[in-house]
Tab-separated table of C-alpha atoms in Angstrom:
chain	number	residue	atom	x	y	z
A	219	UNK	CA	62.120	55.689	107.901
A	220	UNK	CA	64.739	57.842	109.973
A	221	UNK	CA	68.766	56.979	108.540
A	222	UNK	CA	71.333	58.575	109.330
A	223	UNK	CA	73.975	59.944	106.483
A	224	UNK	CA	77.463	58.000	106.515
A	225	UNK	CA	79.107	60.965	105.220
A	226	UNK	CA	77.565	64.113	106.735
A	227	UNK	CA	76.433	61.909	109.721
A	228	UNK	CA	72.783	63.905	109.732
A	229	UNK	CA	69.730	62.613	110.364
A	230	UNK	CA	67.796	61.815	106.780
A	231	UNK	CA	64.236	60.590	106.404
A	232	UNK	CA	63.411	58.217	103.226
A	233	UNK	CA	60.639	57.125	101.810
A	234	UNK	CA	60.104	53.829	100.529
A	235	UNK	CA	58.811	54.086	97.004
A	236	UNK	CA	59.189	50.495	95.729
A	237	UNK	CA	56.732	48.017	97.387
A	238	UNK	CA	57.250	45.217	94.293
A	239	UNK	CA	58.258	42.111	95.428
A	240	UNK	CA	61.776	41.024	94.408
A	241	UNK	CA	61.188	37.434	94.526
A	242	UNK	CA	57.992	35.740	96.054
A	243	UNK	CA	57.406	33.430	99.312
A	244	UNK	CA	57.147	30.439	97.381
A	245	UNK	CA	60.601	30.926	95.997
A	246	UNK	CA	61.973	31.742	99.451
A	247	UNK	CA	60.624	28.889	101.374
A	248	UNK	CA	61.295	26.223	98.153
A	249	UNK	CA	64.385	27.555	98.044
A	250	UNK	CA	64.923	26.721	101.458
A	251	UNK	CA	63.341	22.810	100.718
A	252	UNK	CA	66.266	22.465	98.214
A	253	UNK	CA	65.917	20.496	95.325
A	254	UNK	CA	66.596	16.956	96.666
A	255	UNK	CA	63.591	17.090	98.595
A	256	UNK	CA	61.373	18.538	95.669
A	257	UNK	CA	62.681	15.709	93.395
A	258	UNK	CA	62.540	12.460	96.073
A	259	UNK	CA	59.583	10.007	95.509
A	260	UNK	CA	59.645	9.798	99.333
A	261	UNK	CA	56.115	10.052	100.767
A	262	UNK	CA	57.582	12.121	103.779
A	263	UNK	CA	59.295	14.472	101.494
A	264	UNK	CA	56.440	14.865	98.937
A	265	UNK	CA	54.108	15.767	102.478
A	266	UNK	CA	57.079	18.355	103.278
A	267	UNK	CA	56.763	19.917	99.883
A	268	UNK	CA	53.354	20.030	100.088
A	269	UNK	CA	53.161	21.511	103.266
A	270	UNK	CA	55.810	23.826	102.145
A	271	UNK	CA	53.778	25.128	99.528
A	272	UNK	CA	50.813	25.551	101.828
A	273	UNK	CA	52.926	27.654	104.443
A	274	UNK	CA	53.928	30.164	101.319
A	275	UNK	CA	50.401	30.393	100.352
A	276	UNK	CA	49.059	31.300	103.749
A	277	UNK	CA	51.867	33.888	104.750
A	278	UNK	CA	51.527	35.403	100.723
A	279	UNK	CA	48.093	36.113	102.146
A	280	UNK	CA	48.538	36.928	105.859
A	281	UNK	CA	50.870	39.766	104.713
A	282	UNK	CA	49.157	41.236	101.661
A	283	UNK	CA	49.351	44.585	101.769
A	284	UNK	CA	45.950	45.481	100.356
A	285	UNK	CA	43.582	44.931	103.322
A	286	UNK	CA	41.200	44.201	101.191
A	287	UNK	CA	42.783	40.893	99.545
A	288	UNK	CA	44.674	39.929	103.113
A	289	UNK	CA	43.061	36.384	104.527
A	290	UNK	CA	40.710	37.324	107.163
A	291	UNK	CA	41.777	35.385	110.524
A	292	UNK	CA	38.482	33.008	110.221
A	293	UNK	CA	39.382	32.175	106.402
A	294	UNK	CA	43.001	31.348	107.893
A	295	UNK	CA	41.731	28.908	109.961
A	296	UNK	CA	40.294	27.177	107.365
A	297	UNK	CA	43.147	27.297	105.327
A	298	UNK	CA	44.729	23.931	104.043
A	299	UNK	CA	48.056	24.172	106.144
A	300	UNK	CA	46.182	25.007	109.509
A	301	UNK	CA	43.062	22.456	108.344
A	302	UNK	CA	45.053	19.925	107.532
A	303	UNK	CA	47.591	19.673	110.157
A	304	UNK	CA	50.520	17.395	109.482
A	305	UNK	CA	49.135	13.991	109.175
A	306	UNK	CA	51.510	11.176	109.269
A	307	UNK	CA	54.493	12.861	110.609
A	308	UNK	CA	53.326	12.409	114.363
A	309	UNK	CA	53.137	15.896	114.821
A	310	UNK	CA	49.517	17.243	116.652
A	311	UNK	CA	46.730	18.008	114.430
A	312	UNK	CA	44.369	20.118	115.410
A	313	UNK	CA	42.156	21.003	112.334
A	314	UNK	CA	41.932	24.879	112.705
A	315	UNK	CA	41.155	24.335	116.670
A	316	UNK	CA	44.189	26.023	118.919
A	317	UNK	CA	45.132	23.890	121.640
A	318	UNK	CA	45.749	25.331	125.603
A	319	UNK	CA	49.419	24.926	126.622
A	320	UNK	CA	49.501	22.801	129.650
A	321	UNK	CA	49.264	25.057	133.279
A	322	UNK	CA	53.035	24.251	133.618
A	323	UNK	CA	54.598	25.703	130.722
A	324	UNK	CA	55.049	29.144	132.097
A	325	UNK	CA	57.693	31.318	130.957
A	326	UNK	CA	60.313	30.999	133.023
A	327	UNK	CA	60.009	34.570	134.089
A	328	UNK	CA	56.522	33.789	135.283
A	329	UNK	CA	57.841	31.222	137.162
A	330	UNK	CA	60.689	33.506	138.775
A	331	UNK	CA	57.910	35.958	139.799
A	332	UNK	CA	55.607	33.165	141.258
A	333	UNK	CA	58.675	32.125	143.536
A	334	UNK	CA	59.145	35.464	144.526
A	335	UNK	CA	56.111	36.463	145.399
């Protein structure tokens, strides 16, 4: 990537020679749970974690960098956290099956444009 030097204030190209991972998804995102919510008994919070974990697991393989072992877009359909949904929580599942926004949710630049037209 193109930098540019504090001190001489030139432009300086580096190269990025560590790729390891410094701490993985799963820590990020249970990190972001907190503990009180990976401890409770609570059905809803159990889900959460659960569906926490599933989230890691499918961006860990979205964004592998070998192309080889990245999740194909068909095998991330069928992947527990899109297959699944979110059950009980009353939010829409749609078992691996993309839903249509409605004709009215526009952008409201689209809709600016279609006025003005």
């Amino acid at each position: 990537f193109v930098d540019i030097n504090k001190v001489t204030r030139k432009t300086v190209v580096r190269t990025v020679t560590d790729c390891s991972q410094k701490k993985t998804i799963l820590d990020m995102v249970m990190t972001r749970v907190g503990t009180d919510k990976q401890r409770s008994d609570q059905p809803d919070d159990q889900l959460y974690v659960k569906k926490a974990k599933q989230f890691s697991d499918l961006i860990e393989k979205m964004t592998a960098l070998d192309p080889e072992k990245r999740i194909t877009p068909n095998d991330a359909l069928e992947h527990p956290f899109i297959k699944e949904g979110f059950g009980s929580q009353g939010l829409p599942q749609q078992h691996g099956k993309a839903k249509a926004p409605p004709p009215s949710s526009q952008s409201g630049g689209a809709q600016k444009r279609a006025r003005h037209a």
